[in-house]
Amino acid sequence: MIVFDLDDTLAPSKSELPQEMANLLTQLLRQTAVAVISGGDIRQFKTQLLAPLTQALGSKQRLLRNLHLMPTCGTRYERYADGSWQTLYNETLTEGEKRRAIRSLQECARELQLWESATWGDIIEDRGSQITFSALGQAAPSEAKAAWDPTGAKKNALAVAVQKQLPELAVRSGGSTSVDITRAGIDKAYGIKKLTEHNWITPQQMLFIGDRLDPAGNDYPVKALGTVPCVAVKNWRECANLLHEMLTAIGD
């Protein structure tokens, strides 16, 4: 099984899968199981990943049976069966946990002067099992997000401040402008463990590919497991080049 991050790995942040990547995933699904794990919710998966991939698959929709979807860091698991997507499980935060998370994000972002007045959509989103802060809004263009916090220092500082207020929850730096809050112990390593349990495979039979495998990144918990082979990429273009090489090697 090859496991991918979504934003800035398979596609530009919050953007649809490029046609080239959709074609590459179509080829890959013929060869192996593929999983996608991200902090995004199922709506993001449907618009960003499934819509372009389904179009690229054309008459080969049966290949979706080889695709595993893990929104919100694996707190939800979707599989394709009998012509539709089926939810294997969905773990949500309590209303009290959500309220505390939202309040803390608002307070800390304002104290750190990170609460922006001009945004593209909502800054804070309730994703059921995860509360996500996006500094410039959920629909901000990639260029604006890349320019807002190129070093990651802003969102890392916000994550640290919020974690101090919410010791019972897990607060992590997410995508280019985001901070994610889940229950403690919920991260991409959690999702990997769920994949192994539900599919009777070992971590050594997986390959994880992501753009944030640095210690402050939300892909790092997978690397920290020490059992899953990991490959870091800088963006979707580098990931596409890697897949070209892998598919060529498989063909050879």
PDB file of C-alpha atoms in Angstrom, residues 1-104:
ATOM      1  CA  MET A   1       0.000   0.000   0.000  1.00  0.00           C
ATOM      2  CA  ILE A   2       1.241   3.475  -0.894  1.00  0.00           C
ATOM      3  CA  VAL A   3      -0.065   6.165   1.453  1.00  0.00           C
ATOM      4  CA  PHE A   4      -0.126   9.822   0.415  1.00  0.00           C
ATOM      5  CA  ASP A   5      -0.653  13.130   2.109  1.00  0.00           C
ATOM      6  CA  LEU A   6      -3.008  15.313   0.037  1.00  0.00           C
ATOM      7  CA  ASP A   7      -2.228  19.048   0.178  1.00  0.00           C
ATOM      8  CA  ASP A   8       1.105  19.958  -1.442  1.00  0.00           C
ATOM      9  CA  THR A   9       1.793  16.270  -2.092  1.00  0.00           C
ATOM     10  CA  LEU A  10      -0.860  15.075  -4.544  1.00  0.00           C
ATOM     11  CA  ALA A  11      -2.214  18.542  -5.299  1.00  0.00           C
ATOM     12  CA  PRO A  12      -1.554  22.196  -4.543  1.00  0.00           C
ATOM     13  CA  SER A  13      -3.052  23.191  -1.195  1.00  0.00           C
ATOM     14  CA  LYS A  14      -6.885  23.163  -1.275  1.00  0.00           C
ATOM     15  CA  SER A  15      -6.792  22.755  -5.063  1.00  0.00           C
ATOM     16  CA  GLU A  16      -7.990  19.998  -7.364  1.00  0.00           C
ATOM     17  CA  LEU A  17      -5.741  17.143  -8.356  1.00  0.00           C
ATOM     18  CA  PRO A  18      -3.811  18.197 -11.483  1.00  0.00           C
ATOM     19  CA  GLN A  19      -4.660  16.149 -14.566  1.00  0.00           C
ATOM     20  CA  GLU A  20      -1.180  14.640 -14.673  1.00  0.00           C
ATOM     21  CA  MET A  21      -1.475  13.438 -11.090  1.00  0.00           C
ATOM     22  CA  ALA A  22      -4.968  12.024 -11.703  1.00  0.00           C
ATOM     23  CA  ASN A  23      -3.578  10.011 -14.617  1.00  0.00           C
ATOM     24  CA  LEU A  24      -0.655   8.766 -12.516  1.00  0.00           C
ATOM     25  CA  LEU A  25      -2.948   7.652  -9.696  1.00  0.00           C
ATOM     26  CA  THR A  26      -5.109   5.828 -12.232  1.00  0.00           C
ATOM     27  CA  GLN A  27      -2.050   3.862 -13.314  1.00  0.00           C
ATOM     28  CA  LEU A  28      -0.969   3.265  -9.722  1.00  0.00           C
ATOM     29  CA  LEU A  29      -4.391   1.927  -8.705  1.00  0.00           C
ATOM     30  CA  ARG A  30      -3.951  -0.828 -11.289  1.00  0.00           C
ATOM     31  CA  GLN A  31      -0.817  -1.991  -9.435  1.00  0.00           C
ATOM     32  CA  THR A  32      -1.370  -1.553  -5.704  1.00  0.00           C
ATOM     33  CA  ALA A  33      -3.601  -0.308  -2.923  1.00  0.00           C
ATOM     34  CA  VAL A  34      -3.480   3.482  -2.462  1.00  0.00           C
ATOM     35  CA  ALA A  35      -4.480   5.435   0.647  1.00  0.00           C
ATOM     36  CA  VAL A  36      -4.811   9.184   1.101  1.00  0.00           C
ATOM     37  CA  ILE A  37      -4.666  10.640   4.613  1.00  0.00           C
ATOM     38  CA  SER A  38      -5.116  14.341   5.290  1.00  0.00           C
ATOM     39  CA  GLY A  39      -6.349  16.828   7.839  1.00  0.00           C
ATOM     40  CA  GLY A  40      -9.060  17.836   5.370  1.00  0.00           C
ATOM     41  CA  ASP A  41     -12.646  16.663   5.784  1.00  0.00           C
ATOM     42  CA  ILE A  42     -14.578  14.366   3.462  1.00  0.00           C
ATOM     43  CA  ARG A  43     -15.967  17.328   1.488  1.00  0.00           C
ATOM     44  CA  GLN A  44     -12.421  18.383   0.645  1.00  0.00           C
ATOM     45  CA  PHE A  45     -11.601  14.831  -0.427  1.00  0.00           C
ATOM     46  CA  LYS A  46     -14.609  14.726  -2.740  1.00  0.00           C
ATOM     47  CA  THR A  47     -13.911  18.023  -4.507  1.00  0.00           C
ATOM     48  CA  GLN A  48     -10.118  18.005  -4.432  1.00  0.00           C
ATOM     49  CA  LEU A  49      -9.364  14.325  -5.032  1.00  0.00           C
ATOM     50  CA  LEU A  50     -12.357  12.246  -6.067  1.00  0.00           C
ATOM     51  CA  ALA A  51     -13.904  14.534  -8.692  1.00  0.00           C
ATOM     52  CA  PRO A  52     -10.795  14.757 -10.925  1.00  0.00           C
ATOM     53  CA  LEU A  53      -9.736  11.162 -10.220  1.00  0.00           C
ATOM     54  CA  THR A  54     -13.171   9.757 -11.075  1.00  0.00           C
ATOM     55  CA  GLN A  55     -13.098  11.657 -14.338  1.00  0.00           C
ATOM     56  CA  ALA A  56      -9.624  10.325 -15.158  1.00  0.00           C
ATOM     57  CA  LEU A  57     -10.717   6.758 -14.392  1.00  0.00           C
ATOM     58  CA  GLY A  58     -13.527   6.921 -16.942  1.00  0.00           C
ATOM     59  CA  SER A  59     -14.925   3.422 -17.425  1.00  0.00           C
ATOM     60  CA  LYS A  60     -12.465   1.975 -14.897  1.00  0.00           C
ATOM     61  CA  GLN A  61     -14.402   3.048 -11.777  1.00  0.00           C
ATOM     62  CA  ARG A  62     -13.854  -0.456 -10.374  1.00  0.00           C
ATOM     63  CA  LEU A  63     -10.278   0.625  -9.548  1.00  0.00           C
ATOM     64  CA  LEU A  64     -11.708   2.790  -6.775  1.00  0.00           C
ATOM     65  CA  ARG A  65     -11.908  -0.454  -4.771  1.00  0.00           C
ATOM     66  CA  ASN A  66      -8.138  -0.102  -4.357  1.00  0.00           C
ATOM     67  CA  LEU A  67      -8.453   3.399  -2.879  1.00  0.00           C
ATOM     68  CA  HIS A  68      -8.641   4.102   0.871  1.00  0.00           C
ATOM     69  CA  LEU A  69      -9.721   7.550   2.083  1.00  0.00           C
ATOM     70  CA  MET A  70      -8.803   8.789   5.565  1.00  0.00           C
ATOM     71  CA  PRO A  71     -10.074  12.341   6.168  1.00  0.00           C
ATOM     72  CA  THR A  72      -9.209  14.327   9.295  1.00  0.00           C
ATOM     73  CA  CYS A  73      -6.033  12.331   9.983  1.00  0.00           C
ATOM     74  CA  GLY A  74      -7.761   8.971   9.943  1.00  0.00           C
ATOM     75  CA  THR A  75     -10.620   9.698  12.346  1.00  0.00           C
ATOM     76  CA  ARG A  76     -12.865   8.761   9.424  1.00  0.00           C
ATOM     77  CA  TYR A  77     -12.342   5.873   6.999  1.00  0.00           C
ATOM     78  CA  GLU A  78     -14.057   5.505   3.622  1.00  0.00           C
ATOM     79  CA  ARG A  79     -13.954   2.515   1.244  1.00  0.00           C
ATOM     80  CA  TYR A  80     -15.581   2.023  -2.155  1.00  0.00           C
ATOM     81  CA  ALA A  81     -17.968  -0.930  -2.406  1.00  0.00           C
ATOM     82  CA  ASP A  82     -21.082  -1.789  -4.412  1.00  0.00           C
ATOM     83  CA  GLY A  83     -20.771   1.365  -6.488  1.00  0.00           C
ATOM     84  CA  SER A  84     -20.605   3.895  -3.647  1.00  0.00           C
ATOM     85  CA  TRP A  85     -18.410   5.116  -0.788  1.00  0.00           C
ATOM     86  CA  GLN A  86     -19.010   3.407   2.538  1.00  0.00           C
ATOM     87  CA  THR A  87     -18.028   4.806   5.952  1.00  0.00           C
ATOM     88  CA  LEU A  88     -16.205   2.194   8.030  1.00  0.00           C
ATOM     89  CA  TYR A  89     -16.079   4.476  11.078  1.00  0.00           C
ATOM     90  CA  ASN A  90     -16.329   8.176  11.990  1.00  0.00           C
ATOM     91  CA  GLU A  91     -15.022   9.472  15.324  1.00  0.00           C
ATOM     92  CA  THR A  92     -16.151  12.974  16.307  1.00  0.00           C
ATOM     93  CA  LEU A  93     -15.261  15.494  19.010  1.00  0.00           C
ATOM     94  CA  THR A  94     -17.823  16.311  21.697  1.00  0.00           C
ATOM     95  CA  GLU A  95     -19.588  19.671  21.530  1.00  0.00           C
ATOM     96  CA  GLY A  96     -17.688  20.786  24.630  1.00  0.00           C
ATOM     97  CA  GLU A  97     -14.334  19.884  23.080  1.00  0.00           C
ATOM     98  CA  LYS A  98     -15.267  21.793  19.944  1.00  0.00           C
ATOM     99  CA  ARG A  99     -16.273  24.920  21.877  1.00  0.00           C
ATOM    100  CA  ARG A 100     -13.032  24.950  23.882  1.00  0.00           C
ATOM    101  CA  ALA A 101     -10.943  24.441  20.755  1.00  0.00           C
ATOM    102  CA  ILE A 102     -12.656  27.251  18.833  1.00  0.00           C
ATOM    103  CA  ARG A 103     -12.431  29.672  21.759  1.00  0.00           C
ATOM    104  CA  SER A 104      -8.723  28.968  22.276  1.00  0.00           C
TER     105      SER A 104
END
